[in-house]
mmCIF file with all atom_site columns, C-alpha atoms in Angstrom:
data_model
loop_
_atom_site.group_PDB
_atom_site.id
_atom_site.type_symbol
_atom_site.label_atom_id
_atom_site.label_alt_id
_atom_site.label_comp_id
_atom_site.label_asym_id
_atom_site.label_entity_id
_atom_site.label_seq_id
_atom_site.pdbx_PDB_ins_code
_atom_site.Cartn_x
_atom_site.Cartn_y
_atom_site.Cartn_z
_atom_site.occupancy
_atom_site.B_iso_or_equiv
_atom_site.pdbx_formal_charge
_atom_site.auth_seq_id
_atom_site.auth_comp_id
_atom_site.auth_asym_id
_atom_site.auth_atom_id
_atom_site.pdbx_PDB_model_num
ATOM 1   C CA . VAL A 1 1   ? 179.457 -9.099  258.510 1.00 89.00 ? 820 VAL A CA 1
ATOM 2   C CA . GLN A 1 2   ? 178.611 -5.908  256.661 1.00 94.00 ? 821 GLN A CA 1
ATOM 3   C CA . LEU A 1 3   ? 176.835 -2.783  257.811 1.00 95.00 ? 822 LEU A CA 1
ATOM 4   C CA . GLN A 1 4   ? 175.206 -0.385  255.370 1.00 95.00 ? 823 GLN A CA 1
ATOM 5   C CA . ALA A 1 5   ? 174.275 3.027   256.736 1.00 96.00 ? 824 ALA A CA 1
ATOM 6   C CA . SER A 1 6   ? 171.958 5.456   254.971 1.00 96.00 ? 825 SER A CA 1
ATOM 7   C CA . GLY A 1 7   ? 169.654 8.395   255.562 1.00 97.00 ? 826 GLY A CA 1
ATOM 8   C CA . GLY A 1 8   ? 172.058 11.286  255.973 1.00 96.00 ? 827 GLY A CA 1
ATOM 9   C CA . GLY A 1 9   ? 171.601 14.589  254.224 1.00 97.00 ? 828 GLY A CA 1
ATOM 10  C CA . LEU A 1 10  ? 171.339 18.342  254.519 1.00 98.00 ? 829 LEU A CA 1
ATOM 11  C CA . VAL A 1 11  ? 168.695 19.729  256.844 1.00 98.00 ? 830 VAL A CA 1
ATOM 12  C CA . GLN A 1 12  ? 167.971 23.066  258.466 1.00 98.00 ? 831 GLN A CA 1
ATOM 13  C CA . ALA A 1 13  ? 168.318 23.563  262.186 1.00 98.00 ? 832 ALA A CA 1
ATOM 14  C CA . GLY A 1 14  ? 165.244 22.260  263.958 1.00 98.00 ? 833 GLY A CA 1
ATOM 15  C CA . GLY A 1 15  ? 164.640 19.646  261.312 1.00 98.00 ? 834 GLY A CA 1
ATOM 16  C CA . SER A 1 16  ? 164.650 15.863  261.507 1.00 98.00 ? 835 SER A CA 1
ATOM 17  C CA . LEU A 1 17  ? 166.365 12.928  259.880 1.00 98.00 ? 836 LEU A CA 1
ATOM 18  C CA . ARG A 1 18  ? 166.216 9.174   260.232 1.00 98.00 ? 837 ARG A CA 1
ATOM 19  C CA . LEU A 1 19  ? 169.356 7.114   259.802 1.00 98.00 ? 838 LEU A CA 1
ATOM 20  C CA . SER A 1 20  ? 169.205 3.416   259.032 1.00 97.00 ? 839 SER A CA 1
ATOM 21  C CA . CYS A 1 21  ? 171.836 0.724   259.327 1.00 96.00 ? 840 CYS A CA 1
ATOM 22  C CA . ILE A 1 22  ? 171.239 -2.699  257.805 1.00 95.00 ? 841 ILE A CA 1
ATOM 23  C CA . THR A 1 23  ? 173.432 -5.591  258.852 1.00 92.00 ? 842 THR A CA 1
ATOM 24  C CA . SER A 1 24  ? 174.122 -8.696  256.813 1.00 90.00 ? 843 SER A CA 1
ATOM 25  C CA . GLY A 1 25  ? 176.317 -11.733 257.119 1.00 87.00 ? 844 GLY A CA 1
ATOM 26  C CA . SER A 1 26  ? 176.559 -14.829 259.246 1.00 84.00 ? 845 SER A CA 1
ATOM 27  C CA . GLY A 1 27  ? 178.689 -16.408 261.919 1.00 84.00 ? 846 GLY A CA 1
ATOM 28  C CA . PHE A 1 28  ? 178.112 -13.526 264.275 1.00 85.00 ? 847 PHE A CA 1
ATOM 29  C CA . THR A 1 29  ? 175.931 -13.175 267.341 1.00 88.00 ? 848 THR A CA 1
ATOM 30  C CA . MET A 1 30  ? 175.183 -9.523  267.803 1.00 86.00 ? 849 MET A CA 1
ATOM 31  C CA . THR A 1 31  ? 174.819 -8.192  271.332 1.00 90.00 ? 850 THR A CA 1
ATOM 32  C CA . ASN A 1 32  ? 174.670 -4.467  270.754 1.00 93.00 ? 851 ASN A CA 1
ATOM 33  C CA . MET A 1 33  ? 174.523 -1.855  268.030 1.00 94.00 ? 852 MET A CA 1
ATOM 34  C CA . GLY A 1 34  ? 175.243 1.796   268.083 1.00 96.00 ? 853 GLY A CA 1
ATOM 35  C CA . TRP A 1 35  ? 175.698 5.079   266.304 1.00 98.00 ? 854 TRP A CA 1
ATOM 36  C CA . TYR A 1 36  ? 178.807 7.218   266.544 1.00 98.00 ? 855 TYR A CA 1
ATOM 37  C CA . ARG A 1 37  ? 179.702 10.476  264.857 1.00 98.00 ? 856 ARG A CA 1
ATOM 38  C CA . GLN A 1 38  ? 182.839 12.276  263.842 1.00 98.00 ? 857 GLN A CA 1
ATOM 39  C CA . ALA A 1 39  ? 183.028 15.951  263.031 1.00 96.00 ? 858 ALA A CA 1
ATOM 40  C CA . PRO A 1 40  ? 185.986 17.362  261.058 1.00 91.00 ? 859 PRO A CA 1
ATOM 41  C CA . GLY A 1 41  ? 189.077 17.534  263.217 1.00 93.00 ? 860 GLY A CA 1
ATOM 42  C CA . ARG A 1 42  ? 187.463 15.722  266.105 1.00 96.00 ? 861 ARG A CA 1
ATOM 43  C CA . GLN A 1 43  ? 187.464 12.197  267.443 1.00 97.00 ? 862 GLN A CA 1
ATOM 44  C CA . ARG A 1 44  ? 184.666 9.743   266.862 1.00 97.00 ? 863 ARG A CA 1
ATOM 45  C CA . ASP A 1 45  ? 182.149 10.024  269.669 1.00 97.00 ? 864 ASP A CA 1
ATOM 46  C CA . LEU A 1 46  ? 179.326 7.834   270.861 1.00 98.00 ? 865 LEU A CA 1
ATOM 47  C CA . VAL A 1 47  ? 175.830 9.020   270.011 1.00 98.00 ? 866 VAL A CA 1
ATOM 48  C CA . ALA A 1 48  ? 173.593 6.152   271.096 1.00 98.00 ? 867 ALA A CA 1
ATOM 49  C CA . THR A 1 49  ? 173.680 2.414   271.663 1.00 97.00 ? 868 THR A CA 1
ATOM 50  C CA . ILE A 1 50  ? 171.091 -0.301  272.021 1.00 96.00 ? 869 ILE A CA 1
ATOM 51  C CA . THR A 1 51  ? 171.520 -3.819  273.342 1.00 94.00 ? 870 THR A CA 1
ATOM 52  C CA . ARG A 1 52  ? 169.864 -6.963  272.091 1.00 90.00 ? 871 ARG A CA 1
ATOM 53  C CA . GLY A 1 53  ? 167.538 -6.674  275.061 1.00 91.00 ? 872 GLY A CA 1
ATOM 54  C CA . GLY A 1 54  ? 166.524 -3.163  274.077 1.00 93.00 ? 873 GLY A CA 1
ATOM 55  C CA . ASN A 1 55  ? 168.464 -1.184  276.669 1.00 96.00 ? 874 ASN A CA 1
ATOM 56  C CA . THR A 1 56  ? 169.543 2.181   275.311 1.00 98.00 ? 875 THR A CA 1
ATOM 57  C CA . ASN A 1 57  ? 172.233 4.685   276.136 1.00 98.00 ? 876 ASN A CA 1
ATOM 58  C CA . TYR A 1 58  ? 172.668 8.226   274.792 1.00 98.00 ? 877 TYR A CA 1
ATOM 59  C CA . ALA A 1 59  ? 175.267 10.926  274.795 1.00 98.00 ? 878 ALA A CA 1
ATOM 60  C CA . ASP A 1 60  ? 174.169 13.843  276.966 1.00 98.00 ? 879 ASP A CA 1
ATOM 61  C CA . SER A 1 61  ? 174.221 16.148  273.962 1.00 97.00 ? 880 SER A CA 1
ATOM 62  C CA . VAL A 1 62  ? 171.468 14.212  272.170 1.00 98.00 ? 881 VAL A CA 1
ATOM 63  C CA . LYS A 1 63  ? 169.255 13.092  275.039 1.00 98.00 ? 882 LYS A CA 1
ATOM 64  C CA . GLY A 1 64  ? 165.668 14.088  274.445 1.00 97.00 ? 883 GLY A CA 1
ATOM 65  C CA . ARG A 1 65  ? 166.290 14.738  270.743 1.00 98.00 ? 884 ARG A CA 1
ATOM 66  C CA . PHE A 1 66  ? 167.565 11.441  269.322 1.00 98.00 ? 885 PHE A CA 1
ATOM 67  C CA . THR A 1 67  ? 166.057 7.972   269.618 1.00 98.00 ? 886 THR A CA 1
ATOM 68  C CA . ILE A 1 68  ? 167.734 4.699   268.745 1.00 98.00 ? 887 ILE A CA 1
ATOM 69  C CA . SER A 1 69  ? 165.674 1.635   267.939 1.00 97.00 ? 888 SER A CA 1
ATOM 70  C CA . ARG A 1 70  ? 166.112 -1.701  266.222 1.00 93.00 ? 889 ARG A CA 1
ATOM 71  C CA . ASP A 1 71  ? 164.056 -4.037  264.102 1.00 90.00 ? 890 ASP A CA 1
ATOM 72  C CA . SER A 1 72  ? 165.535 -7.463  264.687 1.00 84.00 ? 891 SER A CA 1
ATOM 73  C CA . ALA A 1 73  ? 163.450 -9.039  261.934 1.00 85.00 ? 892 ALA A CA 1
ATOM 74  C CA . LYS A 1 74  ? 165.009 -6.652  259.420 1.00 86.00 ? 893 LYS A CA 1
ATOM 75  C CA . ASN A 1 75  ? 168.472 -6.667  261.021 1.00 87.00 ? 894 ASN A CA 1
ATOM 76  C CA . THR A 1 76  ? 168.239 -2.905  261.069 1.00 92.00 ? 895 THR A CA 1
ATOM 77  C CA . VAL A 1 77  ? 168.980 -0.234  263.633 1.00 95.00 ? 896 VAL A CA 1
ATOM 78  C CA . TYR A 1 78  ? 167.588 3.272   263.319 1.00 97.00 ? 897 TYR A CA 1
ATOM 79  C CA . LEU A 1 79  ? 168.528 6.659   264.683 1.00 98.00 ? 898 LEU A CA 1
ATOM 80  C CA . TYR A 1 80  ? 165.704 9.177   264.760 1.00 98.00 ? 899 TYR A CA 1
ATOM 81  C CA . MET A 1 81  ? 167.130 12.663  265.055 1.00 98.00 ? 900 MET A CA 1
ATOM 82  C CA . ASN A 1 82  ? 164.828 15.551  265.930 1.00 98.00 ? 901 ASN A CA 1
ATOM 83  C CA . ASN A 1 83  ? 165.444 19.212  266.629 1.00 98.00 ? 902 ASN A CA 1
ATOM 84  C CA . LEU A 1 84  ? 168.771 19.004  264.861 1.00 98.00 ? 903 LEU A CA 1
ATOM 85  C CA . LYS A 1 85  ? 171.405 21.607  265.613 1.00 98.00 ? 904 LYS A CA 1
ATOM 86  C CA . PRO A 1 86  ? 174.402 22.789  263.570 1.00 97.00 ? 905 PRO A CA 1
ATOM 87  C CA . GLU A 1 87  ? 176.681 21.098  266.117 1.00 96.00 ? 906 GLU A CA 1
ATOM 88  C CA . ASP A 1 88  ? 175.146 17.758  265.123 1.00 98.00 ? 907 ASP A CA 1
ATOM 89  C CA . THR A 1 89  ? 176.901 18.077  261.771 1.00 98.00 ? 908 THR A CA 1
ATOM 90  C CA . ALA A 1 90  ? 179.202 15.079  261.356 1.00 98.00 ? 909 ALA A CA 1
ATOM 91  C CA . VAL A 1 91  ? 179.698 11.786  259.611 1.00 98.00 ? 910 VAL A CA 1
ATOM 92  C CA . TYR A 1 92  ? 177.569 9.232   261.406 1.00 98.00 ? 911 TYR A CA 1
ATOM 93  C CA . TYR A 1 93  ? 178.759 5.647   261.676 1.00 98.00 ? 912 TYR A CA 1
ATOM 94  C CA . CYS A 1 94  ? 176.873 2.605   262.841 1.00 97.00 ? 913 CYS A CA 1
ATOM 95  C CA . ASN A 1 95  ? 178.555 -0.302  264.509 1.00 94.00 ? 914 ASN A CA 1
ATOM 96  C CA . ALA A 1 96  ? 177.691 -3.744  265.739 1.00 94.00 ? 915 ALA A CA 1
ATOM 97  C CA . GLY A 1 97  ? 179.332 -5.656  268.553 1.00 93.00 ? 916 GLY A CA 1
ATOM 98  C CA . GLY A 1 98  ? 179.064 -9.304  269.383 1.00 92.00 ? 917 GLY A CA 1
ATOM 99  C CA . THR A 1 99  ? 180.844 -12.635 269.201 1.00 92.00 ? 918 THR A CA 1
ATOM 100 C CA . ASP A 1 100 ? 181.872 -14.798 266.292 1.00 92.00 ? 919 ASP A CA 1
ATOM 101 C CA . ASN A 1 101 ? 181.506 -18.567 266.022 1.00 91.00 ? 920 ASN A CA 1
ATOM 102 C CA . ARG A 1 102 ? 184.664 -19.109 268.065 1.00 93.00 ? 921 ARG A CA 1
ATOM 103 C CA . GLY A 1 103 ? 183.458 -16.859 270.848 1.00 92.00 ? 922 GLY A CA 1
ATOM 104 C CA . PHE A 1 104 ? 185.767 -13.964 270.085 1.00 95.00 ? 923 PHE A CA 1
ATOM 105 C CA . ARG A 1 105 ? 184.525 -10.441 270.598 1.00 94.00 ? 924 ARG A CA 1
ATOM 106 C CA . ARG A 1 106 ? 184.060 -8.598  267.282 1.00 94.00 ? 925 ARG A CA 1
ATOM 107 C CA . ILE A 1 107 ? 183.118 -5.057  266.371 1.00 94.00 ? 926 ILE A CA 1
ATOM 108 C CA . TYR A 1 108 ? 182.098 -4.079  262.873 1.00 95.00 ? 927 TYR A CA 1
ATOM 109 C CA . TRP A 1 109 ? 181.614 -0.605  261.391 1.00 96.00 ? 928 TRP A CA 1
ATOM 110 C CA . GLY A 1 110 ? 179.514 0.763   258.583 1.00 93.00 ? 929 GLY A CA 1
ATOM 111 C CA . GLN A 1 111 ? 180.826 3.194   255.993 1.00 92.00 ? 930 GLN A CA 1
ATOM 112 C CA . GLY A 1 112 ? 179.355 6.366   257.475 1.00 94.00 ? 931 GLY A CA 1
ATOM 113 C CA . THR A 1 113 ? 176.696 8.779   256.292 1.00 97.00 ? 932 THR A CA 1
ATOM 114 C CA . GLN A 1 114 ? 177.055 12.562  256.260 1.00 98.00 ? 933 GLN A CA 1
ATOM 115 C CA . VAL A 1 115 ? 174.639 14.693  258.258 1.00 98.00 ? 934 VAL A CA 1
ATOM 116 C CA . THR A 1 116 ? 174.831 18.449  257.717 1.00 98.00 ? 935 THR A CA 1
ATOM 117 C CA . VAL A 1 117 ? 172.678 20.854  259.689 1.00 98.00 ? 936 VAL A CA 1
ATOM 118 C CA . SER A 1 118 ? 172.523 24.437  258.461 1.00 97.00 ? 937 SER A CA 1
ATOM 119 C CA . SER A 1 119 ? 171.774 27.347  260.754 1.00 93.00 ? 938 SER A CA 1
#
């Protein structure tokens, strides 16, 4: 299973970006996908998750500004980021959790995409 994240870039405070994460591969039943971010010198933190059923969860710091969604037909999860702030600057990673053909829990990560918000 491979995850390919894209959509990062440089944006001014108050601006918007849309991140995309395309999954490919077989032998994996995905149950949830998510976005995490890691700023320099800090741990990787949860941003938002979405289950196969469409239930979403957000970090308090992004509630009301970010929206996670998925297009199952395209095997893609999106993160719409509005009203961006300099503290949103980080490398954003997508991940996918689920089970493989033997029923073992698996988590896969994408390569990360840089988001930089200037003040």
